[in-house]
mmCIF file of C-alpha atoms in Angstrom:
data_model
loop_
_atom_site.group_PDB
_atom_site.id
_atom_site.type_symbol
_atom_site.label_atom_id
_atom_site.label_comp_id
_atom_site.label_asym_id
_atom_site.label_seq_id
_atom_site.Cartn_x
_atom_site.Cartn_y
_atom_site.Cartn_z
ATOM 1 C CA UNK A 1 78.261 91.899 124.775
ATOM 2 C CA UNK A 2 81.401 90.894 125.224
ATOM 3 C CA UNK A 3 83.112 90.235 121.565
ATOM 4 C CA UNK A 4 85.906 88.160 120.098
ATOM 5 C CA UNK A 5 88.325 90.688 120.071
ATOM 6 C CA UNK A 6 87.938 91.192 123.838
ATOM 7 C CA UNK A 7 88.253 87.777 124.757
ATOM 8 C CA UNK A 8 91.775 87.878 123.032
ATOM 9 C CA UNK A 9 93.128 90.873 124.819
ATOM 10 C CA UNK A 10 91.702 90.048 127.895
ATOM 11 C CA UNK A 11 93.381 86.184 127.763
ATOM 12 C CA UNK A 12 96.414 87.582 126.859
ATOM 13 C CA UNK A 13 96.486 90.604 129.059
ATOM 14 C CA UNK A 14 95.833 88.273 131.883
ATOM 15 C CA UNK A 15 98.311 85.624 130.761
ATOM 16 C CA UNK A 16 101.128 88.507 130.746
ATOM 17 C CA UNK A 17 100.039 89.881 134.009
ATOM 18 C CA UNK A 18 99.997 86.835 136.111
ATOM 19 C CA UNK A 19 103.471 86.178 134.135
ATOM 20 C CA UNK A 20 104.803 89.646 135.630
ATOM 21 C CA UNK A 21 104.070 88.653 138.957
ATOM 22 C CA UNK A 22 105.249 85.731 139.229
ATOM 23 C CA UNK A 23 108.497 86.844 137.562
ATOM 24 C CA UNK A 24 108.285 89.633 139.632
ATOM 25 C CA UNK A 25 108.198 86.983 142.902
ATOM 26 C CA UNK A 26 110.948 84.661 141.891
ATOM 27 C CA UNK A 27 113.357 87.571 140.467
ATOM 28 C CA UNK A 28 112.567 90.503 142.355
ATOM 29 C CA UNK A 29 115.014 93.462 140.912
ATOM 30 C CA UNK A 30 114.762 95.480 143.897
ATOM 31 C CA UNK A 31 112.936 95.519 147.418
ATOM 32 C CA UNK A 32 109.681 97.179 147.599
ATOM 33 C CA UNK A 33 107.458 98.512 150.881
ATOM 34 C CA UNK A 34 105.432 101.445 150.162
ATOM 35 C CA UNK A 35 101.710 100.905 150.603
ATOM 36 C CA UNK A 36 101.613 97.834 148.829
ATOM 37 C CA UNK A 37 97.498 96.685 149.049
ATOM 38 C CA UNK A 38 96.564 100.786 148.980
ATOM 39 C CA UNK A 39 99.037 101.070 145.567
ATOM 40 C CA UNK A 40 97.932 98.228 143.634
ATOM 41 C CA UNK A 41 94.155 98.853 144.710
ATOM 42 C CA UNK A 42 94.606 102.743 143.233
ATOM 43 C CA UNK A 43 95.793 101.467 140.310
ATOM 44 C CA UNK A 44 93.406 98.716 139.175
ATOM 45 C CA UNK A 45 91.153 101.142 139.728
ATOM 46 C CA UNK A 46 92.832 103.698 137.744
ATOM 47 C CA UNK A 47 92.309 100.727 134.663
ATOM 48 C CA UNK A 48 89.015 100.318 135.276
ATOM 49 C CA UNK A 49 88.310 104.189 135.263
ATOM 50 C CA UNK A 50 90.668 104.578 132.084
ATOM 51 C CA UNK A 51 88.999 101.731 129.892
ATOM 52 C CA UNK A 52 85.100 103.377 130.957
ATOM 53 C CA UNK A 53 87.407 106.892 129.616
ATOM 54 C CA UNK A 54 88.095 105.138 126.057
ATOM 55 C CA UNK A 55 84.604 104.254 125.634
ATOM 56 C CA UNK A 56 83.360 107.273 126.271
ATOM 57 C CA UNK A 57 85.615 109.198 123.848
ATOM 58 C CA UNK A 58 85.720 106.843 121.039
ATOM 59 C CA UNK A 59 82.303 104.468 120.242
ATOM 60 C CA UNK A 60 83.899 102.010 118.459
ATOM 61 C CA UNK A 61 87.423 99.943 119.070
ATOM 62 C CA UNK A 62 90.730 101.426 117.309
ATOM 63 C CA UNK A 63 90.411 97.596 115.561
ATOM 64 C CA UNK A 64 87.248 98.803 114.354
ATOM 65 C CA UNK A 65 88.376 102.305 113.491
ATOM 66 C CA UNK A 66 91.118 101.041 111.316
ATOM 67 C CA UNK A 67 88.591 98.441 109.303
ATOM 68 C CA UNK A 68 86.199 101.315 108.489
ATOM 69 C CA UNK A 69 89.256 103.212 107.456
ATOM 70 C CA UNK A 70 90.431 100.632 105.240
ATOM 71 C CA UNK A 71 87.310 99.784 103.830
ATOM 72 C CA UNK A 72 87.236 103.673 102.141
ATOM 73 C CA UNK A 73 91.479 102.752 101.743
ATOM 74 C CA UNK A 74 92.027 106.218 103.238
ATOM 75 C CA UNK A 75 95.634 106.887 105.033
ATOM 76 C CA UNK A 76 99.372 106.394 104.124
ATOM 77 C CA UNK A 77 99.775 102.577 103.996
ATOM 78 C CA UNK A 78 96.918 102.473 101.154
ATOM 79 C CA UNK A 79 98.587 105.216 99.613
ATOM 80 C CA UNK A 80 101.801 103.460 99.105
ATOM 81 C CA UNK A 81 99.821 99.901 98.460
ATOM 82 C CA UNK A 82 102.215 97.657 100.521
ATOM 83 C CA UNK A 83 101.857 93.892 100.471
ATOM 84 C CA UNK A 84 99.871 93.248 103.280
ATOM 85 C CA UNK A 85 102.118 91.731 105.718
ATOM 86 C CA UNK A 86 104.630 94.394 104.910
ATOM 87 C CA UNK A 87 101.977 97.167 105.482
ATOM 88 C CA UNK A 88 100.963 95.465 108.622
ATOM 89 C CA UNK A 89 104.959 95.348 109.629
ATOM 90 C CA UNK A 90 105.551 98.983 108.760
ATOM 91 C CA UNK A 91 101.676 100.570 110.530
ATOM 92 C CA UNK A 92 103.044 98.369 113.643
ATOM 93 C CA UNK A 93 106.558 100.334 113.907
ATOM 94 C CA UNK A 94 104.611 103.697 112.884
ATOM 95 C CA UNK A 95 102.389 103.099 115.269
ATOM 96 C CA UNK A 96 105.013 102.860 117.974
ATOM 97 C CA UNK A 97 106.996 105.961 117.004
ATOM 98 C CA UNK A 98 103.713 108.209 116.923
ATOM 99 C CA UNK A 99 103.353 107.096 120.799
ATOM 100 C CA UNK A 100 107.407 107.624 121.528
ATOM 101 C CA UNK A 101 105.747 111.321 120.042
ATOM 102 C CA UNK A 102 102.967 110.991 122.565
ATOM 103 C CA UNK A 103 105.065 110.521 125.524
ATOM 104 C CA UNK A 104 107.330 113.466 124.478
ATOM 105 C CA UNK A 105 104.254 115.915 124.798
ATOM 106 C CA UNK A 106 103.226 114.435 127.693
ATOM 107 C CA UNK A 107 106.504 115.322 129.165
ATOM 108 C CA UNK A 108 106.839 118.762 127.431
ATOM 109 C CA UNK A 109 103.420 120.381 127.306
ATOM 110 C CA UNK A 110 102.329 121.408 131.076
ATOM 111 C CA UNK A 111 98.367 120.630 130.675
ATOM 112 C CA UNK A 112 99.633 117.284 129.314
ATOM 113 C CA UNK A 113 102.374 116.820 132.232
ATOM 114 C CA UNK A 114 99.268 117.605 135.143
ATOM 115 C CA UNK A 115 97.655 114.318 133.349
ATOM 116 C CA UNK A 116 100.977 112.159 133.091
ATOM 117 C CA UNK A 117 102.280 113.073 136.523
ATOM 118 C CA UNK A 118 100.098 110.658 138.064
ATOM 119 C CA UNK A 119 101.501 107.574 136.251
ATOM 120 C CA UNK A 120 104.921 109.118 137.511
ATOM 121 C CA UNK A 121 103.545 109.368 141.373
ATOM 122 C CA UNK A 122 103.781 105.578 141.936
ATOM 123 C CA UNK A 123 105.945 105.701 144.437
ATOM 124 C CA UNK A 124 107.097 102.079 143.096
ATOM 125 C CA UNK A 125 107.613 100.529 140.278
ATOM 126 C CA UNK A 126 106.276 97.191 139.332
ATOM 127 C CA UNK A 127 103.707 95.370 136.780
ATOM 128 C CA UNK A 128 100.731 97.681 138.597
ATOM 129 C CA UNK A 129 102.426 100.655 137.686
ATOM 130 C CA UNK A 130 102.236 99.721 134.370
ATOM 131 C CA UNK A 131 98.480 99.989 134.491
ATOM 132 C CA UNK A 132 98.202 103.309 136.534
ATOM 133 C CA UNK A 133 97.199 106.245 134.260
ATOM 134 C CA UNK A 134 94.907 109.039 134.931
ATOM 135 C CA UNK A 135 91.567 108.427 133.078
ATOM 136 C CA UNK A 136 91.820 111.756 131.330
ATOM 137 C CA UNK A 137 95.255 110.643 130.100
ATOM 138 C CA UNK A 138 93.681 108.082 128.541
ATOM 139 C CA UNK A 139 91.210 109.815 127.001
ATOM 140 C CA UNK A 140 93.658 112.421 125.456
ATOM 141 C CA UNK A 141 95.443 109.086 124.502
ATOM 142 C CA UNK A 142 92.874 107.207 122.288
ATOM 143 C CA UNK A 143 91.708 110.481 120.412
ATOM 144 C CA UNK A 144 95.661 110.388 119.607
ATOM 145 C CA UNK A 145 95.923 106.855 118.496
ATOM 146 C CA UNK A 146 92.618 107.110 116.669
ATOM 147 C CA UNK A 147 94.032 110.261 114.899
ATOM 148 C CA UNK A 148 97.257 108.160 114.124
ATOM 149 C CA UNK A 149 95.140 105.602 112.636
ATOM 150 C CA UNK A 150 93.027 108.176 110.793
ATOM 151 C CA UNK A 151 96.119 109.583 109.187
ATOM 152 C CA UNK A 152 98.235 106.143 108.870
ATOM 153 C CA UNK A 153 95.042 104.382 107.424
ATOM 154 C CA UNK A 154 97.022 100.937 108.964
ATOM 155 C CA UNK A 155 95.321 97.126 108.661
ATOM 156 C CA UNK A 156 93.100 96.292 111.603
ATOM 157 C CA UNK A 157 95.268 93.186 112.057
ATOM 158 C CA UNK A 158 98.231 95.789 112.921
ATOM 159 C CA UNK A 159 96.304 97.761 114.979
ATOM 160 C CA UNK A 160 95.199 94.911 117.227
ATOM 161 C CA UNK A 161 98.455 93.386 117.356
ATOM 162 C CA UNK A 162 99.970 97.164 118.354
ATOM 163 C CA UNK A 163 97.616 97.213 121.239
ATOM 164 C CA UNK A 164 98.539 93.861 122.541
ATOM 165 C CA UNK A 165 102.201 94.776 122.098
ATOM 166 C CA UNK A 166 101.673 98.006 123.644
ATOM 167 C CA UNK A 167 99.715 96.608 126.564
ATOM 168 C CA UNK A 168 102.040 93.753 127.541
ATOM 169 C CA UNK A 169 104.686 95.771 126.975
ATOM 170 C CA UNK A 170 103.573 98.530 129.689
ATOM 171 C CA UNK A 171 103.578 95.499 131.767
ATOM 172 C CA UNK A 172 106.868 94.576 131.110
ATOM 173 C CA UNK A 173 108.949 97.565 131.354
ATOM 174 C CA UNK A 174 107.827 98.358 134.507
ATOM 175 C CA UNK A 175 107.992 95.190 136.281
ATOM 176 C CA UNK A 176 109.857 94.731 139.427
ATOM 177 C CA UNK A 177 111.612 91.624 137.652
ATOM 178 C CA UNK A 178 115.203 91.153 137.552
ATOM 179 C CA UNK A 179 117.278 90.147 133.875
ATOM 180 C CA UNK A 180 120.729 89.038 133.558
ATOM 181 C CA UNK A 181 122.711 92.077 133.002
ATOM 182 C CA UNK A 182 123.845 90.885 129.542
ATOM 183 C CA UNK A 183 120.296 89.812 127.829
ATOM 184 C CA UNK A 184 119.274 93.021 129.364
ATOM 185 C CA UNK A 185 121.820 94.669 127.849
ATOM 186 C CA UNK A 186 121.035 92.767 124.341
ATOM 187 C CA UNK A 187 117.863 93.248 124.438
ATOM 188 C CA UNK A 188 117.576 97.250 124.956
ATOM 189 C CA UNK A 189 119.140 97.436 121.652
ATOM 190 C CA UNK A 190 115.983 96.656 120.008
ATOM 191 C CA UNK A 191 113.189 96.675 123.068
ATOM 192 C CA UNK A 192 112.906 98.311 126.143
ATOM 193 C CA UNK A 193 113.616 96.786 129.005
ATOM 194 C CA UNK A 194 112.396 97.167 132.865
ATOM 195 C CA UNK A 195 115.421 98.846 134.060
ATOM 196 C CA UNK A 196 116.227 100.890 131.039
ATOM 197 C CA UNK A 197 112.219 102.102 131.673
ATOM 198 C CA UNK A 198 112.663 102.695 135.597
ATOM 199 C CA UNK A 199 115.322 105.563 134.571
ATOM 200 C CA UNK A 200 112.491 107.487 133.615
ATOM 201 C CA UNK A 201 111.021 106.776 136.924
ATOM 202 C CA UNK A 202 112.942 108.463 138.233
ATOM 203 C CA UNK A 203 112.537 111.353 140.958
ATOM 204 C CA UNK A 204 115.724 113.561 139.281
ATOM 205 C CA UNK A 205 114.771 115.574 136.814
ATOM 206 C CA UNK A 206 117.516 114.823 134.083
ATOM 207 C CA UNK A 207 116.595 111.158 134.290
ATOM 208 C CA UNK A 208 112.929 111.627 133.939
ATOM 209 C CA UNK A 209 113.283 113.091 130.746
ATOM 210 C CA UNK A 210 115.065 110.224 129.002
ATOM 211 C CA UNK A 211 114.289 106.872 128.076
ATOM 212 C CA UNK A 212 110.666 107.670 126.242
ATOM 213 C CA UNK A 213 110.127 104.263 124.146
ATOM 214 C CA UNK A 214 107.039 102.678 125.499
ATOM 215 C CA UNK A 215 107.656 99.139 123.343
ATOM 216 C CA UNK A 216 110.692 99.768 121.026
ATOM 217 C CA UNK A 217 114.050 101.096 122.374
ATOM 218 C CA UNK A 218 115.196 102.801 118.935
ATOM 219 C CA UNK A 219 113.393 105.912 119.035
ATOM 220 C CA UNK A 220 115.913 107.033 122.039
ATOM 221 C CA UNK A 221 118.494 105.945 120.416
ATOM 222 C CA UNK A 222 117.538 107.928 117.203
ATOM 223 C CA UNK A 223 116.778 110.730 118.961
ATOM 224 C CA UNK A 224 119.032 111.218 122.181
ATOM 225 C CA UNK A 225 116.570 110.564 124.581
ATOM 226 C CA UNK A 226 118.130 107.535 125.631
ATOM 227 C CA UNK A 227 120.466 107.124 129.093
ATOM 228 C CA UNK A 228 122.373 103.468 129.498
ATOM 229 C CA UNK A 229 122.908 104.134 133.215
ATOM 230 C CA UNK A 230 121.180 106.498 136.466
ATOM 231 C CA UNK A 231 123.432 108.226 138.121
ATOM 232 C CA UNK A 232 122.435 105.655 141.425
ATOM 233 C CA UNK A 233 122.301 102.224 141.030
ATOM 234 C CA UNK A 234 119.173 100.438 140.658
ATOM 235 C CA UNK A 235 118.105 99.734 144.122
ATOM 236 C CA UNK A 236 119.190 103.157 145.147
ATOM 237 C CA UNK A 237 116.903 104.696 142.400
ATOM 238 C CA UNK A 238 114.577 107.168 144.168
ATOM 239 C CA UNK A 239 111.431 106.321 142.143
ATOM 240 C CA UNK A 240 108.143 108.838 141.575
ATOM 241 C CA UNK A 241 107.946 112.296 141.990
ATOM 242 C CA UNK A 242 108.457 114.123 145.936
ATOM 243 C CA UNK A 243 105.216 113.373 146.686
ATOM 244 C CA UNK A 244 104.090 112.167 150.321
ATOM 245 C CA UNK A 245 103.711 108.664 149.223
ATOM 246 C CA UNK A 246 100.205 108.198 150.749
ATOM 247 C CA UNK A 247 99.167 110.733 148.397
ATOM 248 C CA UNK A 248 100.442 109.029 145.494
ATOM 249 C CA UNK A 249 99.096 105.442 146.872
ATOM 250 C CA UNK A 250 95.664 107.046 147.693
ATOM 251 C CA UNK A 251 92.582 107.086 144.737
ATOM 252 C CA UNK A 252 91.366 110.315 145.691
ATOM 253 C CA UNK A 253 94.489 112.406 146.273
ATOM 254 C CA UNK A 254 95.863 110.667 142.737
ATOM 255 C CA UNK A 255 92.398 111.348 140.777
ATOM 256 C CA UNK A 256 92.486 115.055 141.782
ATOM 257 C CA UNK A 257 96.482 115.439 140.777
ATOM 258 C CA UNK A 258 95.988 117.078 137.717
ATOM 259 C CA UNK A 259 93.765 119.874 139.509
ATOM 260 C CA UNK A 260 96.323 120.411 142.475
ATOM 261 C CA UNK A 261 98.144 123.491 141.981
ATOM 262 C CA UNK A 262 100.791 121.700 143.938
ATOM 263 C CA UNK A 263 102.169 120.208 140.500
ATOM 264 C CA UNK A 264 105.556 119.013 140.054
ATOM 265 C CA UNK A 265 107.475 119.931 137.173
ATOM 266 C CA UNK A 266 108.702 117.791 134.888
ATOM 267 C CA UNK A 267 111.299 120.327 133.342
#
């Protein structure tokens, strides 16, 4: 049974997507040909697989989790007994620095890297990308978040807005869409932007590790992960990891990445 809180994430994770693509037609940032119909077919799979993962590990929502949480008024935020919309202000930013923290490990701890690399793989970078992540990624990802929430004790109504925001946000950053260099520039101040997020696409090392904000851009900032500029300009960028592309592009090959003992490092 589908519920109400689907419907909502599913309108506006639609909306946002169809949005991306057509921004993504009219501004097109740079040119793209690698296995276009194989790529995007891999990695609306790759959602489908990762949304049966979540169920699996967690029964209920991480909406739901955070209104049985609040009903015992377990976690931080009841601790400190915030007005509400100031609670559900502060669990939103929280919430977004404990997955800047995510991304870190997945960078930095191997086991966690053989999951992540696959997301890297995409040869490309556009609004698909932004939905490609191995399912057991997203596995090890909601018992995070649900831990986060466990120990934050945040208001459902910041939980589901976090998961919009974090959703069309993944969209976002790695769309193939093209902003004038000043708003991006403005912008990245406070949010991350497409081409501050294809940096970490890319294939050199010392870029890859930069540049870890999935929604706000502040984190890097705080904590000198973040690069302005790659050393190539943008349409130069060599995006993925050096991968044959067809094994990036292909379901199988990509499902079976974190098993491969042909893993490349992210260090």
């Amino acid at each position: 049974m589908v519920s109400r809180e689907d419907e909502i994430r599913l309108l506006i994770f639609t909306s946002v997507f169809v949005a991306m693509v057509v921004w993504e037609v009219l501004a097109r940032r740079r040119e793209t040909s690698a296995f276009r119909v194989q790529r995007w077919s891999t990695n609306f799979v790759m959602l489908v697989l990762g949304i049966a993962s979540m169920r699996v590990v967690l029964p209920m929502t991480l909406i739901q989790l955070a209104g049985w949480i609040g009903n015992r008024e377990w976690g931080a935020i009841a601790v400190l007994d915030l007005p509400f919309m100031v609670g559900v202000a502060v669990s939103v930013i929280a919430l977004d620095f404990c997955l800047y923290g995510q991304h870190l490990l997945m960078h930095r701890v191997s086991w966690l890297w053989r999951l992540h690399q696959v997301h890297h793989a995409d040869p490309e970078f556009d609004v698909t990308t932004g939905l490609r992540f191995h399912p057991f990624e997203i596995a090890v990802s909601t018992l995070y978040k649900a831990l986060a929430v466990v120990v934050l004790g945040p208001p459902a109504l910041a939980v589901l807005i976090f998961e919009i925001a974090l959703n069309s946000s993944s969209m976002f950053t790695h769309a193939n869409g093209r902003l004038p260099q000043r708003l991006d520039r403005l912008v990245r101040w406070l949010f991350v932007t497409p081409d501050m997020h294809r940096i970490h696409h890319s294939v050199e090392v010392g870029e890859l590790n930069t540049n870890f904000g999935f929604n706000l851009a502040v984190w890097d900032r705080l904590f000198g992960t973040y690069r302005q500029e790659a050393a190539l300009k943008c349409a130069h960028i060599e995006i993925g990891l050096r991968l044959q592309p067809g094994r990036a592009s292909s379901l199988g090959p990509a499902l079976r990445m974190p098993f491969d003992k042909r893993t490349i490092s992210s260090s």
